[in-house]
Coordinates of C-alpha atoms in Angstrom, one line a residue:
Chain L
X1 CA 105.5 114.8 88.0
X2 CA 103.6 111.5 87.7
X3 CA 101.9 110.6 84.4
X4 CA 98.5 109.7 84.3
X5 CA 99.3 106.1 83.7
X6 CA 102.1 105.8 86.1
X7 CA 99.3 104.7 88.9
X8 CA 96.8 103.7 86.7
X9 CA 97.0 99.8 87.1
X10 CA 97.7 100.0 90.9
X11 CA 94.8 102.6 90.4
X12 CA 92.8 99.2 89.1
X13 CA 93.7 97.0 91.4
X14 CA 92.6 98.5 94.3
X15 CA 88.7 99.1 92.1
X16 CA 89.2 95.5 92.4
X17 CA 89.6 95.3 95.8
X18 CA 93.2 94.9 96.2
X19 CA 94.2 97.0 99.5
X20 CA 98.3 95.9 98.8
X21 CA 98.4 98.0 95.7
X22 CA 96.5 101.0 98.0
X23 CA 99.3 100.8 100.5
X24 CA 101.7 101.3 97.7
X25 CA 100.1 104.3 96.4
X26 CA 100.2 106.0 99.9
X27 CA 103.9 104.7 100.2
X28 CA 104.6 106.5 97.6
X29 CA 102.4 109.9 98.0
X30 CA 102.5 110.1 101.6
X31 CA 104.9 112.7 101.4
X32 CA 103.9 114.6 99.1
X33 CA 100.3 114.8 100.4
X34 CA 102.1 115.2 104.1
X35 CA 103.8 118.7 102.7
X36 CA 100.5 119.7 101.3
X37 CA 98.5 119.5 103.9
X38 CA 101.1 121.2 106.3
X39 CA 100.5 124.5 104.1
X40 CA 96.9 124.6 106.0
X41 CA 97.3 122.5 109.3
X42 CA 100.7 123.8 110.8
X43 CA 100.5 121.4 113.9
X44 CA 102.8 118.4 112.8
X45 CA 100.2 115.8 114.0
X46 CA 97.0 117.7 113.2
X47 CA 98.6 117.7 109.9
X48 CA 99.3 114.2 110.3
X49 CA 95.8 113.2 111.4
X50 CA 94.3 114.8 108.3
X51 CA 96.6 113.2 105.8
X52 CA 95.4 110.2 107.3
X53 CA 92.0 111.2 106.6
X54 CA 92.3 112.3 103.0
X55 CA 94.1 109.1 102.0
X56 CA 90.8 107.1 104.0
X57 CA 88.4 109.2 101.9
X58 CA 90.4 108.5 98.8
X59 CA 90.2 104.7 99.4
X60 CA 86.5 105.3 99.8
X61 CA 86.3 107.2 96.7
X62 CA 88.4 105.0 94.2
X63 CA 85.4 102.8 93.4
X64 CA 84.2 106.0 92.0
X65 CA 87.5 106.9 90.5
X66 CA 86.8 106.8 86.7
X67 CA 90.8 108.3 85.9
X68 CA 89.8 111.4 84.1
X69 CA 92.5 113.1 85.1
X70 CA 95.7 111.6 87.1
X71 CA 95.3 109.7 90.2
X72 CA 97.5 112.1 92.2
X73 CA 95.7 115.5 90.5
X74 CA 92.5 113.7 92.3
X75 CA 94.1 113.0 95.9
X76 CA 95.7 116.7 95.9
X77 CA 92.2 117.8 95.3
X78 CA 90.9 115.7 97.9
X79 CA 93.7 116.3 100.5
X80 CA 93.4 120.3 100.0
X81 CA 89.6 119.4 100.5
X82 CA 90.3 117.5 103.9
X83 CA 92.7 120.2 105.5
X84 CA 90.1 122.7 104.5
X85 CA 87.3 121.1 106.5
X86 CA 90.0 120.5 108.9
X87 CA 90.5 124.5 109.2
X88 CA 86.5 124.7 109.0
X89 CA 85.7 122.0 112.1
X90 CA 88.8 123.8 113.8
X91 CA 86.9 127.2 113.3
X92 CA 89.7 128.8 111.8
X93 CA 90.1 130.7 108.4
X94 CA 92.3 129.2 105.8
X95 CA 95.4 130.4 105.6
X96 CA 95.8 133.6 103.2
X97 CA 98.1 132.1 100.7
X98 CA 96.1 129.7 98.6
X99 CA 97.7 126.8 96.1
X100 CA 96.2 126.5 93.1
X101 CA 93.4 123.3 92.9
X102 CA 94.3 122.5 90.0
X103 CA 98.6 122.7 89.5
X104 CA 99.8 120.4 92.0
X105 CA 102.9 121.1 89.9
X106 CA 103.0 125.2 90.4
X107 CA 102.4 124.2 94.3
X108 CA 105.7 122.1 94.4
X109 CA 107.8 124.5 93.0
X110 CA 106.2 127.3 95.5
X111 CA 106.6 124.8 98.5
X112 CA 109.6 126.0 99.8
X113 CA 109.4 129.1 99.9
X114 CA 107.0 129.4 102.5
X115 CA 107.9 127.3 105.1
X116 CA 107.9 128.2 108.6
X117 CA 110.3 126.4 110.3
X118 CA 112.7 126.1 113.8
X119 CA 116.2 126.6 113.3
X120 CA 116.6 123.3 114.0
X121 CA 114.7 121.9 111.1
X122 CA 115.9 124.5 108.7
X123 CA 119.1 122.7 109.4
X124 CA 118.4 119.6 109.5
X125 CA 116.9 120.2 105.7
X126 CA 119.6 122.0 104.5
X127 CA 121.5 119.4 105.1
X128 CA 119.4 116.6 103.5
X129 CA 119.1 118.9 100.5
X130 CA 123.0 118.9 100.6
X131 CA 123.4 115.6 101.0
X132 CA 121.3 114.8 98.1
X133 CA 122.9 117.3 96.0
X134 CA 126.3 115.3 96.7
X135 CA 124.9 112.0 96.1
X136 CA 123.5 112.9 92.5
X137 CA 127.1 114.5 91.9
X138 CA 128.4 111.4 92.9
X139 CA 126.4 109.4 90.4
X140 CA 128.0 107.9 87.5
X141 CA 126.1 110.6 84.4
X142 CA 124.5 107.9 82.8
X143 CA 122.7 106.9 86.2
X144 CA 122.3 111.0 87.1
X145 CA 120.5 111.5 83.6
X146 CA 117.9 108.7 84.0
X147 CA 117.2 109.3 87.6
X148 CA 116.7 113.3 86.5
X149 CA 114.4 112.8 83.9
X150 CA 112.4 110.0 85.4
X151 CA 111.7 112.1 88.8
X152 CA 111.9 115.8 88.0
X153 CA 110.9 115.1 83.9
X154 CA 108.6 113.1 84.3
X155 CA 109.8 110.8 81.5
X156 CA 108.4 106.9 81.3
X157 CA 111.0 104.1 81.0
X158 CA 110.4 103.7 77.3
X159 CA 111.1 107.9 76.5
X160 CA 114.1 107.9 79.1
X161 CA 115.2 104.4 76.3
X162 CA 114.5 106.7 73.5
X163 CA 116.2 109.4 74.6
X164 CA 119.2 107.5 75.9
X165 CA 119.4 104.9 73.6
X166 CA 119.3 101.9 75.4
X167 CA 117.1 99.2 76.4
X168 CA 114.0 99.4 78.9
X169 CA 115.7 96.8 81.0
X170 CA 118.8 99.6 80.9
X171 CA 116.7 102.3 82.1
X172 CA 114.8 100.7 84.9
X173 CA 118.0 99.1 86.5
X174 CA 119.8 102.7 86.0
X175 CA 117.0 104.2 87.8
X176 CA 117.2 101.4 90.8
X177 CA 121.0 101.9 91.1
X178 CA 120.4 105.7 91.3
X179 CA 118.0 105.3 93.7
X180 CA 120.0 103.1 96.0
X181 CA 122.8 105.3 95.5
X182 CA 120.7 108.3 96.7
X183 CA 119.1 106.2 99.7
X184 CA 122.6 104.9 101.2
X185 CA 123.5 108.6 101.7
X186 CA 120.3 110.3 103.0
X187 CA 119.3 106.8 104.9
X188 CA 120.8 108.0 108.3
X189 CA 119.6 111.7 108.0
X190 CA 116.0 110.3 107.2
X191 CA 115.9 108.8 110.2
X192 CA 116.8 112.0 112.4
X193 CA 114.2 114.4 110.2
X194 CA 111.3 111.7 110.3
X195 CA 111.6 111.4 114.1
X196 CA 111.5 114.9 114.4
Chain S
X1 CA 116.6 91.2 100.1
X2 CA 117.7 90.4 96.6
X3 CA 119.0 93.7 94.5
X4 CA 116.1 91.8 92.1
X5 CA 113.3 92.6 94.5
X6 CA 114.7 96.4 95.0
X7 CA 114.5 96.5 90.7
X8 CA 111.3 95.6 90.9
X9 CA 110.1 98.3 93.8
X10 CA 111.3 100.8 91.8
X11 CA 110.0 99.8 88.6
X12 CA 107.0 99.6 91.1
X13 CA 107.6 102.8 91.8
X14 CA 107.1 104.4 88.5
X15 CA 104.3 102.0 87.5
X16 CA 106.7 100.1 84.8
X17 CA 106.5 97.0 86.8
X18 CA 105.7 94.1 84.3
X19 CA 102.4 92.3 85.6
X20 CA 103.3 88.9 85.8
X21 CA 106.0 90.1 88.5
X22 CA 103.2 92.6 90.0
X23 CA 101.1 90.1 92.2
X24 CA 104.5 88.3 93.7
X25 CA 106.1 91.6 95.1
X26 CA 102.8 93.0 96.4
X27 CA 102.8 89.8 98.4
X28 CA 106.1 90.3 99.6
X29 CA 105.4 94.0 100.7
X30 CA 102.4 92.7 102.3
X31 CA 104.3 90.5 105.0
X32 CA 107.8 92.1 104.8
X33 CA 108.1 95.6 106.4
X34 CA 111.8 96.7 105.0
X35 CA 110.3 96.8 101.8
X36 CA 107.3 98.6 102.6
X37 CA 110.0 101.2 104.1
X38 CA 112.1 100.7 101.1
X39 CA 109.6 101.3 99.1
X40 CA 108.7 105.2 101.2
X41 CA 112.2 105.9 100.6
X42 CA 112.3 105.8 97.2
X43 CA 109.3 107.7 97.2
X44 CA 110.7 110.3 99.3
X45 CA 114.2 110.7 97.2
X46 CA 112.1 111.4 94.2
X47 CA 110.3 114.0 96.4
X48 CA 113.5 115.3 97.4
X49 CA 115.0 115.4 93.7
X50 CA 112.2 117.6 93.2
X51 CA 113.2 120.2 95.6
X52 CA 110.6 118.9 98.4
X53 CA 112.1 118.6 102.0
X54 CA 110.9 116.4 104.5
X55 CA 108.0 116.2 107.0
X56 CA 108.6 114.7 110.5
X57 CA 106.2 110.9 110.1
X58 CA 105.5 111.2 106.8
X59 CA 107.4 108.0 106.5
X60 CA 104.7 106.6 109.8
X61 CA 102.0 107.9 107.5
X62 CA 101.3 104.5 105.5
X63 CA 101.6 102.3 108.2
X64 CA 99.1 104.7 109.7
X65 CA 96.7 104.6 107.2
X66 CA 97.0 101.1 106.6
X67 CA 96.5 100.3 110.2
X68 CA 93.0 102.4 109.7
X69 CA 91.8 100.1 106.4
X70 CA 92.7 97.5 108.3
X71 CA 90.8 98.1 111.1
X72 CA 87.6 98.9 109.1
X73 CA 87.9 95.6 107.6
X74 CA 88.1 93.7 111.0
X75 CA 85.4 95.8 111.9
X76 CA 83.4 94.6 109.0
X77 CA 84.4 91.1 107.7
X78 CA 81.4 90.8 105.9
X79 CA 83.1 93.3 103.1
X80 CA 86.2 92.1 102.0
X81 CA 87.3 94.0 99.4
X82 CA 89.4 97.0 99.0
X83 CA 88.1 100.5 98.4
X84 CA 86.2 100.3 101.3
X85 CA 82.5 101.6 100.9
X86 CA 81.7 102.3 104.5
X87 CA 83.4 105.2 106.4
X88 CA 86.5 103.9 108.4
X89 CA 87.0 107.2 110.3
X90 CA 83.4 107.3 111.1
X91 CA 83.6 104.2 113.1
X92 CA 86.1 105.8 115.8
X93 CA 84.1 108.6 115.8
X94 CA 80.8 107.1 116.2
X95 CA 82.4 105.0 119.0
X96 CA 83.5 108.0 120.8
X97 CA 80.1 109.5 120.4
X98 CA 78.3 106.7 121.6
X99 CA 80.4 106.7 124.3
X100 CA 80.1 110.6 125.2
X101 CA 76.3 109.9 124.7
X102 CA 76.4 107.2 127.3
X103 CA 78.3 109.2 129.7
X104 CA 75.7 111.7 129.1
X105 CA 73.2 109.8 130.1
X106 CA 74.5 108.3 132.9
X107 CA 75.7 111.3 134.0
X108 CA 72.0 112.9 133.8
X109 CA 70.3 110.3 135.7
X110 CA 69.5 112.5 138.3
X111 CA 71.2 115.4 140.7
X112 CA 73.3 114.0 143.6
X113 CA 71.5 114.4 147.3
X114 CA 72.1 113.2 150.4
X115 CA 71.3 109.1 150.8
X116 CA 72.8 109.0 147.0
X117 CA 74.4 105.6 145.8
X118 CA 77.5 105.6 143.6
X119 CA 77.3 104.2 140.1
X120 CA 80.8 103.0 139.3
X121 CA 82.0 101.3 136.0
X122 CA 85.0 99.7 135.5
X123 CA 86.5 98.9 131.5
X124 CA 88.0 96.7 130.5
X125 CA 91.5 96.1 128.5
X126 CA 92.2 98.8 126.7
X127 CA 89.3 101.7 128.7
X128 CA 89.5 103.5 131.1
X129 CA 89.9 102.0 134.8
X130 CA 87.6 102.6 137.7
X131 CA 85.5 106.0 137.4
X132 CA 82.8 106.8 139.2
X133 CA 80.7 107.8 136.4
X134 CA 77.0 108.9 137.8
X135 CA 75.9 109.2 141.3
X136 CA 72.1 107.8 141.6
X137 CA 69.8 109.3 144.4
X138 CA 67.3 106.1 145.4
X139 CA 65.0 108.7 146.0
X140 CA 64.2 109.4 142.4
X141 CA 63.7 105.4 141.9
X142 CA 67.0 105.0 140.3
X143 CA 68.9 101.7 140.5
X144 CA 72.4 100.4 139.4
X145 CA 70.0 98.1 137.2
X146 CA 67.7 100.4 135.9
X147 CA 70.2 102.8 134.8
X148 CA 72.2 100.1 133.1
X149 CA 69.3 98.9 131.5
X150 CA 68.6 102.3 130.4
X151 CA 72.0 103.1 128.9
X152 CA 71.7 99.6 126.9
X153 CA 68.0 100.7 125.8
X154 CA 69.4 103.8 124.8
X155 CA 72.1 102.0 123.1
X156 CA 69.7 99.6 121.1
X157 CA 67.4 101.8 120.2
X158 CA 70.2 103.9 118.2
X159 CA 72.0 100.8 116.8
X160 CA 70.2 101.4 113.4
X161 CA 72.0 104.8 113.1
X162 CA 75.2 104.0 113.9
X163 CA 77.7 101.8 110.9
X164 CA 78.7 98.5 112.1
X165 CA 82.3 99.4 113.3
X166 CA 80.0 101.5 115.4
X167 CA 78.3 98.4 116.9
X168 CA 80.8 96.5 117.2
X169 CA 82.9 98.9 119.4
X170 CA 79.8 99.6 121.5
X171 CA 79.2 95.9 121.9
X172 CA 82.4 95.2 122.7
X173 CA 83.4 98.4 125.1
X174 CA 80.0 99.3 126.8
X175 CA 77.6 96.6 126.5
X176 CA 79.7 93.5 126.5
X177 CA 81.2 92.1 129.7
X178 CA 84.8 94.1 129.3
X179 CA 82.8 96.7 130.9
X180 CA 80.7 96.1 133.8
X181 CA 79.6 97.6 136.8
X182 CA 82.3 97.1 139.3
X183 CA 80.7 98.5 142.6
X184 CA 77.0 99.5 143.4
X185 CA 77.1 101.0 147.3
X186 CA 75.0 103.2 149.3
X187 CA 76.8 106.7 149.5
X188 CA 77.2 106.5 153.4
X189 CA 78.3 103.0 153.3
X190 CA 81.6 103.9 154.0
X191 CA 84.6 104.4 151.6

């Protein structure tokens, strides 16, 4: 999903000793690591707790961070690591399903599939996976095709250019408007779900 | 907020941000908290274009974790910079063990008999309020005195194990004035 060099300057700045750029990095991963870690720790604030953790022990770790493989391939590792020692300290046995150490990609696509939910919040994300399903109907294509391959392709700005032929400066505000686009829909319904 | 600064998030986002606009928007994410939420959002609708659904506080999550760097580097001003190298997690627990140890201890002093004298702490902002934490029988040559001063012995002694957030919360919690014995009285003395 994210190239090894998407994070790899924020990835720098915070070797330096720049906690701003760290606080991106979660703001961005928190919830993917979040939906990880609830495959082992069911409890929504156990779950919560140990997130926190892993992204502490990945702040610790950075300095040591020498970006052999991406900086999110290393946090999933370390985040499957934390719930498991989570699931140790609780005295429990990991759950029998196991996601692969090394994919994070094969455990995305898996993801839903296994979730045990109420009612409630099987609702409630139906209809935020509805919603965004509308609002990337809604978009205009040239916006739909540079928000698709930058977020499920993977594509930088400069391949998304190639591939559309247009400038950088095209792509990135195509991406932004998409983006807004999407938030404006699913702002209201975020708010319910993330309370609950 | 300027559609400019929202560009730039995203760009942010992806890590095509431009360098020279880098430092300027961290700043501004750094003292403005819509952005910082912005900024989780657009996360989370990438997530969500990927077939992800949402967690209940994953969008708390940051502020949660920032809160704890944060609080490690109160905790230890002498290190300033990022990537912390001491354990921030172990500092909250190494609090609450000194404090179970402490307990421990005071609670061991000695078994309650008749013509015992109550032991009573009371914390300060923040702990707990007035519990009667030990009860001291004058017949085994206990005092309120002696058994603080054993507690802060106890406390010195293991300073060298424990990190400096450690320390500090000790220092500040147990040791310090914030939490002092409130009441020393004779167990007959009346309640």
């Amino acid at each position: 999903m994210s190239g090894k060099a998407d994070d790899q300057r924020l990835v720098e700045r915070v070797q330096q000793g720049d906690k701003r750029a760290f606080d991106v990095l979660v703001l961005k991963y928190q919830h993917k690591i979040l939906k990880l870690i609830m495959r082992y720790v069911r409890n929504p604030a156990d779950a919560l707790d140990v997130s926190q953790e892993a992204f502490i022990k990945a702040y610790r770790a950075l300095p040591n961070f020498r970006g052999d493989s991406a900086f999110y391939t290393w946090l999933y590792r370390i985040a499957i690591n934390t719930a498991k020692n989570h699931l140790v300290v609780m005295k429990r046995r990991p759950l029998d399903f196991d996601v692969d150490l090394q994919d994070p990609e094969s455990y995305e696509v898996n993801a839903r599939l296994q979730d045990t939910d109420t009612p409630d919040a099987i609702a409630q994300r139906e209809e935020l996976r509805e919603t965004v399903e509308d609002a990337i109907e809604a978009l205009p294509e040239e916006l739909r095709v540079a928000i698709v391959l930058r977020e499920i392709e993977g594509m930088s700005y400069e391949e998304i250019a190639s591939a559309m032929e247009c400038p950088v400066g095209t792509v990135r505000s195509r991406i932004f408007r998409a983006r807004e686009a999407i938030d404006g829909r699913i702002g209201n319904l975020l708010q319910g779900a993330d309370s609950g | 907020m300027s559609q400019t600064i929202n560009e730039q998030l995203s760009a942010l986002l992806d890590g095509e941000l431009p360098v020279a606009e880098e430092e300027l928007l961290l700043r501004r994410l750094e003292r403005e908290p819509e952005l910082r939420d912005r900024l989780g959002r657009y996360g989370l609708v990438g997530d969500l274009l990927a077939g992800a659904s949402v967690q209940p506080g994953a969008l708390q999550l940051a502020d949660r974790v920032r809160a704890a760097i944060e609080a490690e580097a109160v905790a230890s001003p002498r290190d300033g910079s990022g990537a912390g190298s001491r354990a921030v997690g172990s500092g909250f627990v190494g609090a609450g063990l000194a404090a179970a140890v402490a307990m421990v201890v005071a609670l061991n002093l000695a078994p309650v008999k008749e013509g015992t004298q109550a032991l009573q702490f009371m914390a300060g902002a923040g702990g707990v309020t007035a519990v009667t934490v030990a009860e001291v029988d004058s017949d085994y040559g206990y005092s309120a005195s002696m058994a603080t001063s054993r507690l802060m012995r106890y406390l010195v002694s293991h300073a060298e194990y424990s990190n400096p957030a450690t320390r500090q919360f000790v220092d500040a919690h147990l040791v310090m004035p914030s939490f002092r014995v409130a009441a020393w009285r004779p167990a007959g003395a009346g309640e």
